[in-house]
XYZ file of C-alpha atoms in Angstrom:
509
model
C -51.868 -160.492 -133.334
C -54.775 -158.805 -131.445
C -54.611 -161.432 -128.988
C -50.717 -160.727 -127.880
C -51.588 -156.902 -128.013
C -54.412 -157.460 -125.154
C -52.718 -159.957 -123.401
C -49.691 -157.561 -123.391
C -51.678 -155.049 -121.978
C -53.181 -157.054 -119.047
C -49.372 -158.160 -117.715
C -48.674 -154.508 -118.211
C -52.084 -153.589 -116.009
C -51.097 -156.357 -113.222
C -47.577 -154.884 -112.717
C -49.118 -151.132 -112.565
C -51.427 -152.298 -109.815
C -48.820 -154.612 -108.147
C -46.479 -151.530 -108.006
C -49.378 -149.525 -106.525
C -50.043 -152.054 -103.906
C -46.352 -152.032 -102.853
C -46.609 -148.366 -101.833
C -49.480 -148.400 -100.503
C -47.790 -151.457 -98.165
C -44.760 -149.264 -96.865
C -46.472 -146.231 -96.113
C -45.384 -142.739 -95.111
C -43.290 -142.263 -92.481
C -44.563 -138.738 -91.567
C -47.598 -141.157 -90.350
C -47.130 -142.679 -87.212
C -49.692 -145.140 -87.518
C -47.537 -146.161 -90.843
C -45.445 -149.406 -90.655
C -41.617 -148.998 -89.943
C -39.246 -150.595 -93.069
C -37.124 -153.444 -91.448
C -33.301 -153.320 -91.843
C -33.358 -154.866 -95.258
C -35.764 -152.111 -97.012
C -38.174 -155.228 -96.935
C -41.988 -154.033 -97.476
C -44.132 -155.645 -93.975
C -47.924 -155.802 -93.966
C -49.749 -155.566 -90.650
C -51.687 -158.852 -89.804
C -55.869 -158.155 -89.326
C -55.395 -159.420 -85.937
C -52.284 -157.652 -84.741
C -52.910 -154.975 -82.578
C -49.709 -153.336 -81.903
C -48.204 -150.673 -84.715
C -44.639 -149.883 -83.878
C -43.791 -145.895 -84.032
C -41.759 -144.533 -86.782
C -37.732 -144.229 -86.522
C -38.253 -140.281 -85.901
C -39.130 -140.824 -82.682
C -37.262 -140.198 -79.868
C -36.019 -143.274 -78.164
C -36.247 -142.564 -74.462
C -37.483 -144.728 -71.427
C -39.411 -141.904 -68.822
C -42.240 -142.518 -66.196
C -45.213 -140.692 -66.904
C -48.615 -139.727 -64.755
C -52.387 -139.792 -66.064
C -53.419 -136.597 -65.333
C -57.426 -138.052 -66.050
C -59.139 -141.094 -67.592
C -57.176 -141.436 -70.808
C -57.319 -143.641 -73.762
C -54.837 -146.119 -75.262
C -55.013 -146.168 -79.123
C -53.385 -148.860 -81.850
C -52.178 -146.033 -83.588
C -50.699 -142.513 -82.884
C -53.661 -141.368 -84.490
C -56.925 -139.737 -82.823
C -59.066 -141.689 -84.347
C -57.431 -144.586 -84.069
C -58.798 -148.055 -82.994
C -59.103 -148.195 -78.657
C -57.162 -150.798 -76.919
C -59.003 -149.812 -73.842
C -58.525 -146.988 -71.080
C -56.116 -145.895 -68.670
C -57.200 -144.573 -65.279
C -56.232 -141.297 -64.263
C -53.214 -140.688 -61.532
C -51.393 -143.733 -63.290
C -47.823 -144.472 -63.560
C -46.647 -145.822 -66.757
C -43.321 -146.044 -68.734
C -42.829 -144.736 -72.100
C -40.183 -145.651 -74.085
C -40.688 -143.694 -76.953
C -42.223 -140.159 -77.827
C -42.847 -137.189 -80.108
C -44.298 -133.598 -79.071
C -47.733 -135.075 -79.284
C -47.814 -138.938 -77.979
C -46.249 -141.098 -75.802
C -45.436 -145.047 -77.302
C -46.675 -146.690 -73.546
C -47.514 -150.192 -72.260
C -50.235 -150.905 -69.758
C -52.048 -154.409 -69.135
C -50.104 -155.856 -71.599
C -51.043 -153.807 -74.033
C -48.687 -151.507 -76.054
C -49.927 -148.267 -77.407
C -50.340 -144.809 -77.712
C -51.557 -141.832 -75.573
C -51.751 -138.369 -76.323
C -50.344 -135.804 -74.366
C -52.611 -133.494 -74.900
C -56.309 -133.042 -75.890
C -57.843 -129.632 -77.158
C -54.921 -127.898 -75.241
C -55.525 -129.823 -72.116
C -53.103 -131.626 -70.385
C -53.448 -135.949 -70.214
C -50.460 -136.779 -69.279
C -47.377 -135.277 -67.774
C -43.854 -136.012 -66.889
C -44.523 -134.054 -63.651
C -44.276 -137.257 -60.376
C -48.107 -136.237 -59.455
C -48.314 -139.527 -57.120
C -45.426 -137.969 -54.962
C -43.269 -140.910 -54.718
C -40.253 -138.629 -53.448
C -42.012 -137.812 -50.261
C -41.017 -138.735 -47.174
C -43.667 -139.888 -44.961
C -43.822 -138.070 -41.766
C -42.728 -139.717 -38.219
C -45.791 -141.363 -36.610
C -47.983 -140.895 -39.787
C -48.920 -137.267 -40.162
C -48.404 -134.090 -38.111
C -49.495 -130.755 -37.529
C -48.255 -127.714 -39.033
C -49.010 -123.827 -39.260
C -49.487 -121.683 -42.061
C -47.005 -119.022 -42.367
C -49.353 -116.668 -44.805
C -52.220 -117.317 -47.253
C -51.261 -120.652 -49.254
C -53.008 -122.429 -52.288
C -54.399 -125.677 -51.885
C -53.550 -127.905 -55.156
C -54.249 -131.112 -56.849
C -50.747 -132.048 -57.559
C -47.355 -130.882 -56.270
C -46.975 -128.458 -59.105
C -48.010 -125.119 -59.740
C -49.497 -126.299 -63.602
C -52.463 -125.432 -65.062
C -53.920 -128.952 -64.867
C -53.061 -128.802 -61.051
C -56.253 -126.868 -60.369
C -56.625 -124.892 -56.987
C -58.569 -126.280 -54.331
C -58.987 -123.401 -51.677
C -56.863 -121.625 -49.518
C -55.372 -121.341 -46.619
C -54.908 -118.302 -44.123
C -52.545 -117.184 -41.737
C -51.531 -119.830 -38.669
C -54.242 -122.455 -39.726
C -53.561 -125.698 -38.815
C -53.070 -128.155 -41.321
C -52.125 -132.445 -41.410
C -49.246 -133.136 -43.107
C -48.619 -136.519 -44.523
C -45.494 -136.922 -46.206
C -43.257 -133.940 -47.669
C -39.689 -133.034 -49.866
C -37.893 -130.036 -50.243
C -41.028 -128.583 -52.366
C -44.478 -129.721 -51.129
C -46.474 -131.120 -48.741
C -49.204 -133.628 -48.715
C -52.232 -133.429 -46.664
C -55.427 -134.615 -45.632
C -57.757 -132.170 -46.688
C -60.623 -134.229 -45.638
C -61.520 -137.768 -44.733
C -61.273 -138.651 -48.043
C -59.385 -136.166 -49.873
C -55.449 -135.613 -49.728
C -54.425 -132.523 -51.718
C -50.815 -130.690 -51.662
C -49.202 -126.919 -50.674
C -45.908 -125.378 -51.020
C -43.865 -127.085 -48.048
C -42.065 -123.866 -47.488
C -44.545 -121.809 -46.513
C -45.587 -123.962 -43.337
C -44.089 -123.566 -39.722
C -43.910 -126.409 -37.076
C -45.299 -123.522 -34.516
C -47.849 -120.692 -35.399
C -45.981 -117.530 -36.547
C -46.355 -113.829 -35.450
C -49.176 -112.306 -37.087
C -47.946 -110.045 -39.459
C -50.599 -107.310 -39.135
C -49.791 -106.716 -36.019
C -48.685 -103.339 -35.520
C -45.397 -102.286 -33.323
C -44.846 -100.358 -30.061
C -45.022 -96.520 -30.821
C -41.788 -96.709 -29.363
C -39.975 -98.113 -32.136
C -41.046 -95.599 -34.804
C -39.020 -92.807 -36.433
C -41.400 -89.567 -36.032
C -41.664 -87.639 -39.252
C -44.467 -85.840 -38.557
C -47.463 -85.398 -36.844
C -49.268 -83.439 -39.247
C -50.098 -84.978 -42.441
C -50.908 -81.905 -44.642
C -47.477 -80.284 -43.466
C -45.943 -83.905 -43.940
C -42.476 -84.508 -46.017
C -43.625 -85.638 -49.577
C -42.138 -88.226 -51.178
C -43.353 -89.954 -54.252
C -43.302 -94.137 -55.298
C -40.683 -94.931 -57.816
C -38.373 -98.068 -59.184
C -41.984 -100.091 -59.609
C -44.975 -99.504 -61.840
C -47.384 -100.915 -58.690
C -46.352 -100.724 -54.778
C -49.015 -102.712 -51.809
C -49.900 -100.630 -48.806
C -49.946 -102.585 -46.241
C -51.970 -102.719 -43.051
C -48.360 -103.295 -41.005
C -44.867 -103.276 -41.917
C -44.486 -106.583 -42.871
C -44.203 -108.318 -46.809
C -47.360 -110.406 -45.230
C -49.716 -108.229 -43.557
C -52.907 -107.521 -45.506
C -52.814 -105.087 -48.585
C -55.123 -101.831 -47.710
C -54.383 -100.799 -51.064
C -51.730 -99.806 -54.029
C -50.256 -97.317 -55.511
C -48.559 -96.756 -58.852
C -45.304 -95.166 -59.821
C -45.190 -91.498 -59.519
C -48.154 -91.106 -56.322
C -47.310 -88.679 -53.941
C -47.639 -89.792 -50.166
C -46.862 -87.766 -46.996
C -44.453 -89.523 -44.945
C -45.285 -89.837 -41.194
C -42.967 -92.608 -39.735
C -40.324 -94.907 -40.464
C -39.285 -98.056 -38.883
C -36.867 -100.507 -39.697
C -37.654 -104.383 -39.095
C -35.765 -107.427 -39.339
C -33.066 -105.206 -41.207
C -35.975 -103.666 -44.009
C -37.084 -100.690 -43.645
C -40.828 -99.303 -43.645
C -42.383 -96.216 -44.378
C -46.144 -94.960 -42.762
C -47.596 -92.594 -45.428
C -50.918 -90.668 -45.504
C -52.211 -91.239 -49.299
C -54.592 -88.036 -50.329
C -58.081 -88.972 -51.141
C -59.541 -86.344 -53.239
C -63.082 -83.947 -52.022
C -66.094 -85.620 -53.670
C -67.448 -82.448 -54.216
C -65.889 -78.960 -54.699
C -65.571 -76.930 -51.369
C -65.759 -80.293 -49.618
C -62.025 -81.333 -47.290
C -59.996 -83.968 -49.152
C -59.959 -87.399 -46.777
C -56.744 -89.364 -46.016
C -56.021 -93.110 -45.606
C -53.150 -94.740 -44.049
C -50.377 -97.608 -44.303
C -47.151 -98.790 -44.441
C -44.925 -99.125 -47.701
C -41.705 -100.361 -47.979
C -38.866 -97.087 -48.294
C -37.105 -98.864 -51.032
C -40.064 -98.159 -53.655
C -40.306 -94.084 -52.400
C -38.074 -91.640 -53.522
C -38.132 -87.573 -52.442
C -38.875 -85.945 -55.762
C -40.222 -86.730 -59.254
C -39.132 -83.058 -60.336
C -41.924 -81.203 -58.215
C -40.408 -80.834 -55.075
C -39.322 -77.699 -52.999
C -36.096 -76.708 -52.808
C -36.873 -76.393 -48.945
C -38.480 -79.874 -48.445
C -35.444 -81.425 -50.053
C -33.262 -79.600 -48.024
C -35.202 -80.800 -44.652
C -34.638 -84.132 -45.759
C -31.104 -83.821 -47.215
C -29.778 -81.676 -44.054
C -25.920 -82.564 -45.481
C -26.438 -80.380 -48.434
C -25.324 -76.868 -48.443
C -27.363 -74.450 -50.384
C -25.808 -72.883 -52.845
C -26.848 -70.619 -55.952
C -24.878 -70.780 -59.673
C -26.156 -71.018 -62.990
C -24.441 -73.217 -65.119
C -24.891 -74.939 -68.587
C -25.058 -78.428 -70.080
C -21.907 -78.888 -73.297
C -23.611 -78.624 -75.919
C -22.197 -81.957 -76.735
C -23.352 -83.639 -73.825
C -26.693 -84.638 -71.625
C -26.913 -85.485 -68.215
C -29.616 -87.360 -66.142
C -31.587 -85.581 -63.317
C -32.841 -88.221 -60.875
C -35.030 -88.206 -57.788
C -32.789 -88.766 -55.241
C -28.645 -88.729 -55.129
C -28.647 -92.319 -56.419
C -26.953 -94.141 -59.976
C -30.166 -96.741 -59.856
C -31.609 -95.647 -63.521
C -34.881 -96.343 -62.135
C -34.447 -92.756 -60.111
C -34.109 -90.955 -63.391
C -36.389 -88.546 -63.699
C -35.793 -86.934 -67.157
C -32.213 -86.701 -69.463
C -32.068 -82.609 -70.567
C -29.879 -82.182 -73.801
C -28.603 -79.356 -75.482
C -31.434 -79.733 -78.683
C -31.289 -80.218 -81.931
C -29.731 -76.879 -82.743
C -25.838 -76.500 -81.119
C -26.965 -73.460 -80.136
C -29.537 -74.390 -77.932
C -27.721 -74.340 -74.618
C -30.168 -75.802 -71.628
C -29.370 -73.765 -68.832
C -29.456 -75.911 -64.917
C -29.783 -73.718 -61.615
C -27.857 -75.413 -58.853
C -29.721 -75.238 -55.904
C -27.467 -77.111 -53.320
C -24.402 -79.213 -52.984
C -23.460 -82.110 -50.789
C -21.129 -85.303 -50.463
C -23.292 -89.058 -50.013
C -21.697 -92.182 -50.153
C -22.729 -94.685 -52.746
C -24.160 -97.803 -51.404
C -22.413 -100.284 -54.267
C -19.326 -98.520 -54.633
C -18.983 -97.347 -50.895
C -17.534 -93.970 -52.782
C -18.172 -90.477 -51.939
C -19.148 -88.686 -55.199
C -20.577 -84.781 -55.396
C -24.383 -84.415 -55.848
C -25.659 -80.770 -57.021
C -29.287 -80.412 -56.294
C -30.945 -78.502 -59.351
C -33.783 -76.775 -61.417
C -34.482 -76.482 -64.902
C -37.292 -75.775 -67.052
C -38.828 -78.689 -69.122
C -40.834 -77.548 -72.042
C -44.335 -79.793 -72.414
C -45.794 -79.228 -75.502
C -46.859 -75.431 -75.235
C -46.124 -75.311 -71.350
C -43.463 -75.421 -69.544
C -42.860 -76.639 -65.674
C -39.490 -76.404 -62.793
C -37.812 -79.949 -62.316
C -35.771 -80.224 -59.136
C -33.941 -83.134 -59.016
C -30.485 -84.600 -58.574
C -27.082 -84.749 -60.729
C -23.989 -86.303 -59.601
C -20.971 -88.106 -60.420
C -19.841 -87.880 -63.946
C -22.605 -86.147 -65.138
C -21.156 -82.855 -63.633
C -18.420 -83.243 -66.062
C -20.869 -81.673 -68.122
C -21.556 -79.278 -66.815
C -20.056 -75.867 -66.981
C -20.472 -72.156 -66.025
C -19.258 -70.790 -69.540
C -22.681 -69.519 -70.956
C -21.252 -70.452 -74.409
C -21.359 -74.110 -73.704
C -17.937 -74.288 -73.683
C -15.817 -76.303 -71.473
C -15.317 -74.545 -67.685
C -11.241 -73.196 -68.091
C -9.822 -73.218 -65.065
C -7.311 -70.118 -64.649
C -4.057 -71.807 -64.552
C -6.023 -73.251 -68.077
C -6.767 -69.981 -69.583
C -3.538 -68.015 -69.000
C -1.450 -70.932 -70.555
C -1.033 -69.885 -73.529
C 0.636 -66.574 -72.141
C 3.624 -68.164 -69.948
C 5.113 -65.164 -68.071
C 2.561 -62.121 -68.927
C 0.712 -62.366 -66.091
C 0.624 -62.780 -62.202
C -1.231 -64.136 -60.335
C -2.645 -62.893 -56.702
C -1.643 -64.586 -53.814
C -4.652 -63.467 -52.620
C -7.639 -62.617 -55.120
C -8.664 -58.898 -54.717
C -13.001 -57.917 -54.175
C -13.005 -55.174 -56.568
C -16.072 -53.269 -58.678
C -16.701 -52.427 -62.231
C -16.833 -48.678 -62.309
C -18.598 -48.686 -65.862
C -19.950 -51.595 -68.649
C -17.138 -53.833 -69.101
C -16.865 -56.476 -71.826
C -15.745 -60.051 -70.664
C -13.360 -61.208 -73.170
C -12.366 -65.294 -73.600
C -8.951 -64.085 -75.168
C -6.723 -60.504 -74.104
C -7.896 -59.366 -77.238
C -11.562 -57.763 -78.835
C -11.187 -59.098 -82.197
C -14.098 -61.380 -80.901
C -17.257 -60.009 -79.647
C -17.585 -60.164 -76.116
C -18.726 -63.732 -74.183
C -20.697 -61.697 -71.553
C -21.353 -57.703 -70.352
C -20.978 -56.815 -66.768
C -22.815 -53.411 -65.587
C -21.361 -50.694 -63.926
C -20.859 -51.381 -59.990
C -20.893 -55.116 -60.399
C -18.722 -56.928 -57.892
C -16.441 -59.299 -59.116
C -12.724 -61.134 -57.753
C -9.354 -59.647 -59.265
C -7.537 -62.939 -59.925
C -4.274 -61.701 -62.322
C -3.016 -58.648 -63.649
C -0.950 -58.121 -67.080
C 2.695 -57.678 -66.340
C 4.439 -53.966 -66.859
C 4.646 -50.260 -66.405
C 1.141 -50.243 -68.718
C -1.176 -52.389 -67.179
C -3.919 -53.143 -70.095
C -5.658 -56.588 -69.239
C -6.981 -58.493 -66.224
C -8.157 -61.233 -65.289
C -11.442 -61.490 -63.224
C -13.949 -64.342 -61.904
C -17.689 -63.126 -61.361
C -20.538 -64.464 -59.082
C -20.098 -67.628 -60.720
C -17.064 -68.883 -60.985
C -16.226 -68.019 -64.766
C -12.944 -66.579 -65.147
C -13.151 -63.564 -68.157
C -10.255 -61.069 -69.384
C -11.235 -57.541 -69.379
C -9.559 -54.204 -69.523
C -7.572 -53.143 -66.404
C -9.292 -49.580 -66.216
C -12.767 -50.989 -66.070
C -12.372 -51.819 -62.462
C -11.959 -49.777 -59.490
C -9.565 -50.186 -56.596
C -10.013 -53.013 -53.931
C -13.291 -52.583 -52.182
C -12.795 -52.108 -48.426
């Protein structure tokens, strides 16, 4: 009885081990050096001698040339520590026909096998055609071209990091080109070397230096004077070049960043851009000491005429279409607006967006300045610009911002100090059909002693506004009847109020 039990238990052992074995045979698929199942679920064993191990059905089946980037190896398995089937040499073509994020399944010498795309981060292989079989070879083997502006000299025809830079090229050097496409050039670099450059940036003829400067003649004259110079301020980019000429090429002398003040000097326009010559402040060393200026040329589109610090009077010399005018009015206390540095909709002129506050009853008050008409470039509409000033609290100071509101951002805005809509006075004496008239023509008359402004013909309210004795204002509508006791008036600017009849005097003369 023994006997059975132990012999029992050794058929039991053998099928344990046997089972073992058979999962150890099929492996895991997640492995790429792992054997693939066949169509009938059938377990296959590698032979010692074989050196080829399939990939794993995940794979993506694809045929694709790809290009050595260096010396790589080819491995048995997808596996970095594989066994080495020998080594590829860099700059060669081969044909994968399957691949994951990490290897491509290649053949080369008759050998099938695995290379990895990438080692420690760097690049081995790449889809990118780095033997430049697209190119056209040039008529009669090679030619000379010019450089248009400073180029980079590269490995490969592709701007990748494994494509390492080789030098550089400057302005109207000469340079063999090989072969080319729509992208890149070959070259001969040397006798021995042949290296690549961006095709588009060569000419067949050497090119006008671009930091050559133009005939006086052709210049705009701002100024003469840079400390009594226009100032106008960079804006729409966070960095601007200054340039040594007014051209995108011509060496940078500088940069400045957005919000620098420069004093404008000249403008020219050029190949249909147009170019600004600004004197950029360089602060004394010392105290007492004269502040030193440097010169160049920045393209207009990056300067505007005000980041909120700007004269009244300086805007006006370089906005000659506005009209000055002078009104106080208020922002709804609903409602914001956006004050920009020059009478444009680009948000990037936006200088700041005043509200009305947290508290309703905070009503920001904006001092129009001037008034004008400009056309805007996308729309090709004329809209209304009001130049303005406000005071923006910082912290425990405040500071004046001059800037620019237009289009539907005067909407609201509004003369009532109340923050109430602007009524016009057709508006405000509809709700009393027939109990006024109207002037044909609006009388100049005088208060001849305090008079409350009233929104209504009534003083159940108190009073919107107070007017002092001898304060001109424009007789607009009189109450109808023997007993005259309400009128209408509009003051200095442009509110219409009701107030009593006797609390003006007779037209002024």
């Amino acid at each position: 009885m023994m006997k059975k039990r132990i012999v029992a238990l050794l058929l039991a052992g053998l099928m344990t081990t046997a089972a073992l074995a058979s999962c150890r045979v099929q492996g895991n698929t997640d492995n790429p050096g792992g054997t693939e199942p066949n169509q009938n679920n059938q377990t296959t064993t590698t032979k010692p001698d074989d050196p080829y191990i399939p990939p794993v059905d995940t794979w993506k089946e694809e045929t694709k040339d790809v290009y050595t980037i260096k010396e790589v190896t080819l491995l048995q398995e997808a596996n970095k520590s594989s066994t080495s089937l020998g080594t590829i040499p860099k700059e060669t073509k081969l044909t994968s026909t399957k691949h994951n994020a990490s290897w491509y399944y290649v053949e080369y010498d008759g050998k099938q096998g695995y290379v990895a795309i990438k080692t420690n981060s760097t690049t081995n292989v790449t889809e990118i055609d780095i033997l430049g079989t697209d190119f056209t070879p040039v008529e009669g083997g090679s030619k000379i071209m010019y450089v248009k502006e400073k180029l980079r000299i590269r490995l490969y025809p592709t701007t990748a990091e494994f494509s390492s830079e080789k030098g550089s090229y400057k302005l109207n050097d000469a340079v063999t080109v090989l072969a080319h496409n729509n992208n890149w050039a070959r070259i001969q670099y040397s006798k021995t070397e042949q290296y690549y450059v961006a095709y588009t940036y060569l000419s067949d003829t050497p090119v006008e230096d671009p930091n050559i400067i133009p005939a006086d003649e052709l210049f705009t004259v701002i100024s003469t004077n840079v400390k009594s110079a226009p100032t106008m301020y960079v804006y729409g980019v966070y960095q601007v070049a200054v340039r040594k000429a007014p051209h995108a090429q011509a060496d940078e002398t500088g940069a400045l960043n957005k919000g620098d003040a420069v004093k404008i000097l000249k403008t020219i326009v050029i190949n249909g851009s147009e170019w600004t010559y600004v004197g950029i402040e360089i602060p004394a060393a010392k105290p007492g000491d004269d502040s030193d200026w440097k010169y160049g040329y920045i393209s207009s589109d990056c300067l505007a005429h005000t980041n909120g610090d700007m004269t009244i009077e300086n805007l006006l010399e370089i906005y000659k279409d506005f009209t000055p005018k002078k009104q106080t009015m208020y922002i709804l206390q609903e409602d914001s607006i956006n004050v920009r540095s020059m009478p444009s909709f680009d948000d990037e002129a936006i200088i700041s967006s005043p509200k009305s506050g947290i508290e309703l009853n905070e009503i920001k008050v904006i001092q129009v300045l001037a008034e004008g008409i400009v056309k805007d470039e996308g729309t090709q509409k004329d809209y209304k610009w009001y130049i303005v000033e406000y005071t923006q609290k910082e912290g425990e100071t405040s500071k004046i911002v001059r800037g620019f509101v237009g289009g539907k951002a005067l909407d609201s805005l509004t003369t009532d100090p109340s923050g109430k809509p602007t009524v016009t006075l057709e508006g405000l004496l509809n709700s009393y059909p027939n109990e006024y008239d109207i002037l044909e023509t609006p009388l100049t008359v005088t208060t001849n002693d305090l008079a409350n402004c009233y929104g209504t013909p009534a003083t159940a309210k108190d009073p919107l506004k107070q007017l002092p004795a001898n304060t001109t204002v424009t007789l607009v509508a009189v109450q109808k009847g023997y007993s005259t006791t309400w009128a209408v008036i509009q003051d200095s600017e442009g509110t219409y109020y009701f107030v009593f009849y006797s609390k003006l005097n007779q037209a002024a003369e």
